[in-house]
Amino acid sequence: MLAVAQIDYIRHEVNQKGESYADVARRMEVDPRTVSKYANQEEFKRKKKQKRKARVMEPVKPIIDKWIKEDLKKKKKYQRTAKKMYEQLRDFHSFTGSDRTVRDYVSKRKKELKESMTEAALPLESIPGTAQVDFGTGPFNYDSETIDLPYLVMSFPYSNSFYFQVFPSENTECLLEGLQRMFQHMGGVPKTIRFDNLSPAVNKIFSKGERELTDTFERFVLHFGFQYEFCNPGKGNEKGHVEAMVKYVRNNFLLPENRIINVDHFNETLWEMAEKDRDRLHYDKKILQSKLFEEDLNSFLMLPEKGFECARYEELKSDKYGIVNVDTKQYSTSPRFAQQKIRVRITYNEIAILNEDNEVIAKHTRLYGVRRKSMIWQPYLDLLSKRPRAIKYSSIYNQFPSIWTDYLKNCTEEEQKNALRLLGELLKNDDFSLLNEALTMASSHGHPSTDQIKHCFYTVINQSNTYKEISPAINLPTMPAATRGLSHYDSLLQSGGVS
């Protein structure tokens, strides 16, 4: 007799797709009469097996089942052995059967439970402990401008619940950072997660539906141990629940646009929003979604002991200024590393430049949007001020703001040293704005010295305190109009101006 899956395949190919018996038989390497038999069979009777109750095992089967289900959420090295289960039953549950009986039952039940978990993962629409993931886009008010930012949604079809987090991009690092945050917040990992064919996860889709995963995503899956599924190309409806939840999140939580100053701080407020939303009845099951989500949680896999480093590493060659390009953005290293291979650690919010010993040379906030270059000037300024003749000034100065480029080119060698020392002393967070203003002020009467620039710099800093409006500490009386004689003194005394 053929297996159930084979019979199901025959009936689908012949009855639903209209394939001939001969074609299906050829593909399956069976007789066409066999194909005809199962394609047209009306009734499939289940063979009844005679079961005898094991009187010793019956009371402890629910206990063993509970242990096995708990252990299947853990790595194999943390799972109980059948021998350990027998010892616990004997010592704490007054079990009088043999260890062989326990071993046989454990082996059988593990196989049955694993098979049921595998089959249950296929539909995915309403199985506890499964999830779907996708990105959406919403408007945000940032720095007085309205910009669109992606947000990552993980939805749970069984409980109709969700979590979401906002990110500056839909790249691999943002995807994995968002997934790990959700795992850690929930304290567990969904057994199966369905994705669209997101470029952060999938490098290439082959003709037969096989996929080449990105290296970082593949390691992420192995670390957390969940099963992944991808929609067929052009079949976004296969993750219909998360598609609907992306719209629900946008309409109920992101419109009108939220004002954000720090995205990470904003994300901290989103956990409670999602959890509060579960205090309503499921649209179909008429049970509180919060109760159904508890069933999701109970079906999750356990978190690994260690977190995953949501970063990728690249070997890049710097240009003649010691600058490397990461995803079309430029980041400085140090003039000592000009035109050398540099190791770069890339996370969703940081670019770290490493030396051959993996020590950090420079650390940048990762750039998104229109800004294209991040410079950390201290390594350049220190070297320039100590050895100005060792570097072609024009090459390095081309990276400075133009006002400083022009000024330094008109300096003597000694003036250049002093100016670079001044920049090294006053430059904070690699922000030239105050220094630019100071140099403009100092240059109003010709080529300034570094002392004049420094004086103007502190003048600019203190300028807001120089012209403070002084509010009176007392209420002054209204003075009467001036007249000849002494009558105005009487008016002043009557108004209470003198005590």
PDB file of N, CA and C in Angstrom, residues 251-315:
ATOM      1  N   ASN A 251      -2.534  52.055  10.615  1.00  0.00           N
ATOM      2  CA  ASN A 251      -3.757  52.830  10.806  1.00  0.00           C
ATOM      3  C   ASN A 251      -4.030  53.143  12.273  1.00  0.00           C
ATOM      4  N   ASN A 252      -3.651  52.240  13.166  1.00  0.00           N
ATOM      5  CA  ASN A 252      -4.022  52.400  14.575  1.00  0.00           C
ATOM      6  C   ASN A 252      -2.922  52.966  15.461  1.00  0.00           C
ATOM      7  N   PHE A 253      -1.658  52.903  15.008  1.00  0.00           N
ATOM      8  CA  PHE A 253      -0.567  53.338  15.882  1.00  0.00           C
ATOM      9  C   PHE A 253       0.375  54.363  15.244  1.00  0.00           C
ATOM     10  N   LEU A 254       0.368  54.475  13.929  1.00  0.00           N
ATOM     11  CA  LEU A 254       1.359  55.326  13.267  1.00  0.00           C
ATOM     12  C   LEU A 254       0.753  56.493  12.489  1.00  0.00           C
ATOM     13  N   LEU A 255      -0.566  56.645  12.534  1.00  0.00           N
ATOM     14  CA  LEU A 255      -1.225  57.772  11.874  1.00  0.00           C
ATOM     15  C   LEU A 255      -2.047  58.544  12.888  1.00  0.00           C
ATOM     16  N   PRO A 256      -2.042  59.883  12.878  1.00  0.00           N
ATOM     17  CA  PRO A 256      -1.122  60.711  12.073  1.00  0.00           C
ATOM     18  C   PRO A 256       0.315  60.504  12.526  1.00  0.00           C
ATOM     19  N   GLU A 257       1.268  61.048  11.797  1.00  0.00           N
ATOM     20  CA  GLU A 257       2.673  60.759  12.034  1.00  0.00           C
ATOM     21  C   GLU A 257       3.094  61.076  13.474  1.00  0.00           C
ATOM     22  N   ASN A 258       3.898  60.180  14.047  1.00  0.00           N
ATOM     23  CA  ASN A 258       4.453  60.379  15.387  1.00  0.00           C
ATOM     24  C   ASN A 258       5.699  61.257  15.298  1.00  0.00           C
ATOM     25  N   ARG A 259       5.886  62.076  16.303  1.00  0.00           N
ATOM     26  CA  ARG A 259       7.107  62.883  16.384  1.00  0.00           C
ATOM     27  C   ARG A 259       8.149  62.081  17.151  1.00  0.00           C
ATOM     28  N   ILE A 260       9.306  61.861  16.532  1.00  0.00           N
ATOM     29  CA  ILE A 260      10.358  61.080  17.179  1.00  0.00           C
ATOM     30  C   ILE A 260      11.651  61.879  17.232  1.00  0.00           C
ATOM     31  N   ILE A 261      12.357  61.720  18.333  1.00  0.00           N
ATOM     32  CA  ILE A 261      13.691  62.315  18.487  1.00  0.00           C
ATOM     33  C   ILE A 261      14.733  61.209  18.451  1.00  0.00           C
ATOM     34  N   ASN A 262      14.450  60.107  19.138  1.00  0.00           N
ATOM     35  CA  ASN A 262      15.345  58.958  19.174  1.00  0.00           C
ATOM     36  C   ASN A 262      14.523  57.702  18.864  1.00  0.00           C
ATOM     37  N   VAL A 263      14.872  57.006  17.796  1.00  0.00           N
ATOM     38  CA  VAL A 263      14.082  55.850  17.352  1.00  0.00           C
ATOM     39  C   VAL A 263      14.090  54.741  18.395  1.00  0.00           C
ATOM     40  N   ASP A 264      15.250  54.484  19.029  1.00  0.00           N
ATOM     41  CA  ASP A 264      15.327  53.404  20.020  1.00  0.00           C
ATOM     42  C   ASP A 264      14.433  53.689  21.222  1.00  0.00           C
ATOM     43  N   HIS A 265      14.400  54.951  21.670  1.00  0.00           N
ATOM     44  CA  HIS A 265      13.518  55.309  22.788  1.00  0.00           C
ATOM     45  C   HIS A 265      12.053  55.155  22.381  1.00  0.00           C
ATOM     46  N   PHE A 266      11.728  55.539  21.160  1.00  0.00           N
ATOM     47  CA  PHE A 266      10.361  55.382  20.663  1.00  0.00           C
ATOM     48  C   PHE A 266       9.959  53.912  20.639  1.00  0.00           C
ATOM     49  N   ASN A 267      10.883  53.051  20.217  1.00  0.00           N
ATOM     50  CA  ASN A 267      10.579  51.617  20.137  1.00  0.00           C
ATOM     51  C   ASN A 267      10.251  51.013  21.492  1.00  0.00           C
ATOM     52  N   GLU A 268      10.841  51.539  22.553  1.00  0.00           N
ATOM     53  CA  GLU A 268      10.563  51.013  23.895  1.00  0.00           C
ATOM     54  C   GLU A 268       9.092  51.190  24.281  1.00  0.00           C
ATOM     55  N   THR A 269       8.436  52.191  23.698  1.00  0.00           N
ATOM     56  CA  THR A 269       7.027  52.431  24.039  1.00  0.00           C
ATOM     57  C   THR A 269       6.076  51.507  23.275  1.00  0.00           C
ATOM     58  N   LEU A 270       6.586  50.809  22.272  1.00  0.00           N
ATOM     59  CA  LEU A 270       5.708  50.042  21.382  1.00  0.00           C
ATOM     60  C   LEU A 270       5.322  48.682  21.953  1.00  0.00           C
ATOM     61  N   TRP A 271       6.135  48.144  22.876  1.00  0.00           N
ATOM     62  CA  TRP A 271       5.793  46.835  23.468  1.00  0.00           C
ATOM     63  C   TRP A 271       4.436  46.904  24.175  1.00  0.00           C
ATOM     64  N   GLU A 272       4.277  47.922  25.011  1.00  0.00           N
ATOM     65  CA  GLU A 272       3.039  48.040  25.792  1.00  0.00           C
ATOM     66  C   GLU A 272       1.836  48.289  24.884  1.00  0.00           C
ATOM     67  N   MET A 273       2.041  49.068  23.815  1.00  0.00           N
ATOM     68  CA  MET A 273       0.938  49.327  22.882  1.00  0.00           C
ATOM     69  C   MET A 273       0.406  48.019  22.293  1.00  0.00           C
ATOM     70  N   ALA A 274       1.346  47.173  21.834  1.00  0.00           N
ATOM     71  CA  ALA A 274       0.939  45.903  21.216  1.00  0.00           C
ATOM     72  C   ALA A 274       0.250  44.994  22.228  1.00  0.00           C
ATOM     73  N   GLU A 275       0.750  44.965  23.460  1.00  0.00           N
ATOM     74  CA  GLU A 275       0.184  44.081  24.485  1.00  0.00           C
ATOM     75  C   GLU A 275      -1.191  44.566  24.944  1.00  0.00           C
ATOM     76  N   LYS A 276      -1.360  45.878  25.008  1.00  0.00           N
ATOM     77  CA  LYS A 276      -2.664  46.421  25.397  1.00  0.00           C
ATOM     78  C   LYS A 276      -3.717  46.118  24.330  1.00  0.00           C
ATOM     79  N   ASP A 277      -3.284  46.039  23.085  1.00  0.00           N
ATOM     80  CA  ASP A 277      -4.219  45.773  21.985  1.00  0.00           C
ATOM     81  C   ASP A 277      -4.825  44.373  22.067  1.00  0.00           C
ATOM     82  N   ARG A 278      -4.194  43.465  22.824  1.00  0.00           N
ATOM     83  CA  ARG A 278      -4.713  42.092  22.925  1.00  0.00           C
ATOM     84  C   ARG A 278      -5.897  41.964  23.871  1.00  0.00           C
ATOM     85  N   ASP A 279      -6.220  43.038  24.570  1.00  0.00           N
ATOM     86  CA  ASP A 279      -7.337  42.967  25.518  1.00  0.00           C
ATOM     87  C   ASP A 279      -8.665  43.124  24.787  1.00  0.00           C
ATOM     88  N   ARG A 280      -8.893  42.285  23.804  1.00  0.00           N
ATOM     89  CA  ARG A 280     -10.141  42.275  23.038  1.00  0.00           C
ATOM     90  C   ARG A 280     -10.395  40.849  22.543  1.00  0.00           C
ATOM     91  N   LEU A 281     -11.633  40.579  22.204  1.00  0.00           N
ATOM     92  CA  LEU A 281     -12.002  39.234  21.777  1.00  0.00           C
ATOM     93  C   LEU A 281     -11.461  38.947  20.376  1.00  0.00           C
ATOM     94  N   HIS A 282     -11.032  37.714  20.174  1.00  0.00           N
ATOM     95  CA  HIS A 282     -10.632  37.262  18.845  1.00  0.00           C
ATOM     96  C   HIS A 282     -11.847  37.343  17.921  1.00  0.00           C
ATOM     97  N   TYR A 283     -11.629  37.825  16.695  1.00  0.00           N
ATOM     98  CA  TYR A 283     -12.740  38.068  15.769  1.00  0.00           C
ATOM     99  C   TYR A 283     -13.548  36.808  15.459  1.00  0.00           C
ATOM    100  N   ASP A 284     -12.917  35.625  15.585  1.00  0.00           N
ATOM    101  CA  ASP A 284     -13.606  34.383  15.223  1.00  0.00           C
ATOM    102  C   ASP A 284     -13.813  33.466  16.428  1.00  0.00           C
ATOM    103  N   LYS A 285     -12.792  33.344  17.269  1.00  0.00           N
ATOM    104  CA  LYS A 285     -12.858  32.389  18.382  1.00  0.00           C
ATOM    105  C   LYS A 285     -13.593  32.931  19.605  1.00  0.00           C
ATOM    106  N   LYS A 286     -13.821  34.246  19.623  1.00  0.00           N
ATOM    107  CA  LYS A 286     -14.550  34.888  20.721  1.00  0.00           C
ATOM    108  C   LYS A 286     -13.900  34.629  22.076  1.00  0.00           C
ATOM    109  N   ILE A 287     -12.591  34.568  22.075  1.00  0.00           N
ATOM    110  CA  ILE A 287     -11.796  34.431  23.294  1.00  0.00           C
ATOM    111  C   ILE A 287     -10.828  35.607  23.318  1.00  0.00           C
ATOM    112  N   LEU A 288     -10.495  36.088  24.508  1.00  0.00           N
ATOM    113  CA  LEU A 288      -9.530  37.195  24.593  1.00  0.00           C
ATOM    114  C   LEU A 288      -8.236  36.827  23.875  1.00  0.00           C
ATOM    115  N   GLN A 289      -7.770  37.751  23.045  1.00  0.00           N
ATOM    116  CA  GLN A 289      -6.526  37.491  22.323  1.00  0.00           C
ATOM    117  C   GLN A 289      -5.344  37.310  23.273  1.00  0.00           C
ATOM    118  N   SER A 290      -5.391  37.963  24.411  1.00  0.00           N
ATOM    119  CA  SER A 290      -4.312  37.806  25.392  1.00  0.00           C
ATOM    120  C   SER A 290      -4.238  36.368  25.894  1.00  0.00           C
ATOM    121  N   LYS A 291      -5.390  35.706  26.034  1.00  0.00           N
ATOM    122  CA  LYS A 291      -5.405  34.301  26.453  1.00  0.00           C
ATOM    123  C   LYS A 291      -4.864  33.396  25.353  1.00  0.00           C
ATOM    124  N   LEU A 292      -5.242  33.690  24.123  1.00  0.00           N
ATOM    125  CA  LEU A 292      -4.748  32.898  22.998  1.00  0.00           C
ATOM    126  C   LEU A 292      -3.247  33.077  22.819  1.00  0.00           C
ATOM    127  N   PHE A 293      -2.769  34.292  23.099  1.00  0.00           N
ATOM    128  CA  PHE A 293      -1.328  34.534  22.950  1.00  0.00           C
ATOM    129  C   PHE A 293      -0.533  33.748  23.985  1.00  0.00           C
ATOM    130  N   GLU A 294      -1.130  33.475  25.139  1.00  0.00           N
ATOM    131  CA  GLU A 294      -0.462  32.625  26.124  1.00  0.00           C
ATOM    132  C   GLU A 294      -0.221  31.228  25.556  1.00  0.00           C
ATOM    133  N   GLU A 295      -1.164  30.742  24.735  1.00  0.00           N
ATOM    134  CA  GLU A 295      -0.964  29.441  24.075  1.00  0.00           C
ATOM    135  C   GLU A 295       0.170  29.530  23.058  1.00  0.00           C
ATOM    136  N   ASP A 296       0.268  30.681  22.369  1.00  0.00           N
ATOM    137  CA  ASP A 296       1.416  30.893  21.478  1.00  0.00           C
ATOM    138  C   ASP A 296       2.719  30.785  22.266  1.00  0.00           C
ATOM    139  N   LEU A 297       2.775  31.513  23.380  1.00  0.00           N
ATOM    140  CA  LEU A 297       3.995  31.527  24.194  1.00  0.00           C
ATOM    141  C   LEU A 297       4.359  30.130  24.692  1.00  0.00           C
ATOM    142  N   ASN A 298       3.354  29.373  25.098  1.00  0.00           N
ATOM    143  CA  ASN A 298       3.617  28.029  25.623  1.00  0.00           C
ATOM    144  C   ASN A 298       4.151  27.073  24.561  1.00  0.00           C
ATOM    145  N   SER A 299       3.946  27.425  23.302  1.00  0.00           N
ATOM    146  CA  SER A 299       4.422  26.570  22.209  1.00  0.00           C
ATOM    147  C   SER A 299       5.765  27.023  21.646  1.00  0.00           C
ATOM    148  N   PHE A 300       6.296  28.130  22.164  1.00  0.00           N
ATOM    149  CA  PHE A 300       7.558  28.660  21.644  1.00  0.00           C
ATOM    150  C   PHE A 300       8.744  27.781  22.033  1.00  0.00           C
ATOM    151  N   LEU A 301       9.816  27.901  21.266  1.00  0.00           N
ATOM    152  CA  LEU A 301      11.094  27.293  21.629  1.00  0.00           C
ATOM    153  C   LEU A 301      11.769  28.152  22.688  1.00  0.00           C
ATOM    154  N   MET A 302      12.678  27.535  23.430  1.00  0.00           N
ATOM    155  CA  MET A 302      13.414  28.286  24.443  1.00  0.00           C
ATOM    156  C   MET A 302      14.467  29.166  23.793  1.00  0.00           C
ATOM    157  N   LEU A 303      14.742  30.307  24.426  1.00  0.00           N
ATOM    158  CA  LEU A 303      15.816  31.177  23.955  1.00  0.00           C
ATOM    159  C   LEU A 303      17.171  30.527  24.183  1.00  0.00           C
ATOM    160  N   PRO A 304      18.125  30.706  23.266  1.00  0.00           N
ATOM    161  CA  PRO A 304      19.487  30.238  23.534  1.00  0.00           C
ATOM    162  C   PRO A 304      20.090  31.009  24.709  1.00  0.00           C
ATOM    163  N   GLU A 305      21.125  30.426  25.292  1.00  0.00           N
ATOM    164  CA  GLU A 305      21.770  31.066  26.444  1.00  0.00           C
ATOM    165  C   GLU A 305      22.378  32.409  26.061  1.00  0.00           C
ATOM    166  N   LYS A 306      22.962  32.490  24.872  1.00  0.00           N
ATOM    167  CA  LYS A 306      23.636  33.717  24.440  1.00  0.00           C
ATOM    168  C   LYS A 306      22.847  34.377  23.324  1.00  0.00           C
ATOM    169  N   GLY A 307      22.953  35.706  23.259  1.00  0.00           N
ATOM    170  CA  GLY A 307      22.338  36.441  22.170  1.00  0.00           C
ATOM    171  C   GLY A 307      23.137  36.278  20.880  1.00  0.00           C
ATOM    172  N   PHE A 308      22.562  36.743  19.793  1.00  0.00           N
ATOM    173  CA  PHE A 308      23.203  36.672  18.480  1.00  0.00           C
ATOM    174  C   PHE A 308      23.764  38.045  18.135  1.00  0.00           C
ATOM    175  N   GLU A 309      24.981  38.086  17.621  1.00  0.00           N
ATOM    176  CA  GLU A 309      25.564  39.357  17.197  1.00  0.00           C
ATOM    177  C   GLU A 309      24.987  39.714  15.821  1.00  0.00           C
ATOM    178  N   CYS A 310      24.048  40.653  15.809  1.00  0.00           N
ATOM    179  CA  CYS A 310      23.381  41.030  14.560  1.00  0.00           C
ATOM    180  C   CYS A 310      24.283  41.969  13.764  1.00  0.00           C
ATOM    181  N   ALA A 311      25.372  41.435  13.283  1.00  0.00           N
ATOM    182  CA  ALA A 311      26.365  42.234  12.568  1.00  0.00           C
ATOM    183  C   ALA A 311      26.941  41.420  11.430  1.00  0.00           C
ATOM    184  N   ARG A 312      27.414  42.131  10.438  1.00  0.00           N
ATOM    185  CA  ARG A 312      28.184  41.478   9.388  1.00  0.00           C
ATOM    186  C   ARG A 312      29.566  42.126   9.331  1.00  0.00           C
ATOM    187  N   TYR A 313      30.542  41.351   8.893  1.00  0.00           N
ATOM    188  CA  TYR A 313      31.923  41.830   8.810  1.00  0.00           C
ATOM    189  C   TYR A 313      32.345  41.867   7.345  1.00  0.00           C
ATOM    190  N   GLU A 314      33.055  42.915   6.975  1.00  0.00           N
ATOM    191  CA  GLU A 314      33.548  43.036   5.618  1.00  0.00           C
ATOM    192  C   GLU A 314      35.007  43.487   5.623  1.00  0.00           C
ATOM    193  N   GLU A 315      35.762  42.996   4.655  1.00  0.00           N
ATOM    194  CA  GLU A 315      37.134  43.456   4.431  1.00  0.00           C
ATOM    195  C   GLU A 315      37.092  44.479   3.305  1.00  0.00           C
TER     196      GLU A 315
END
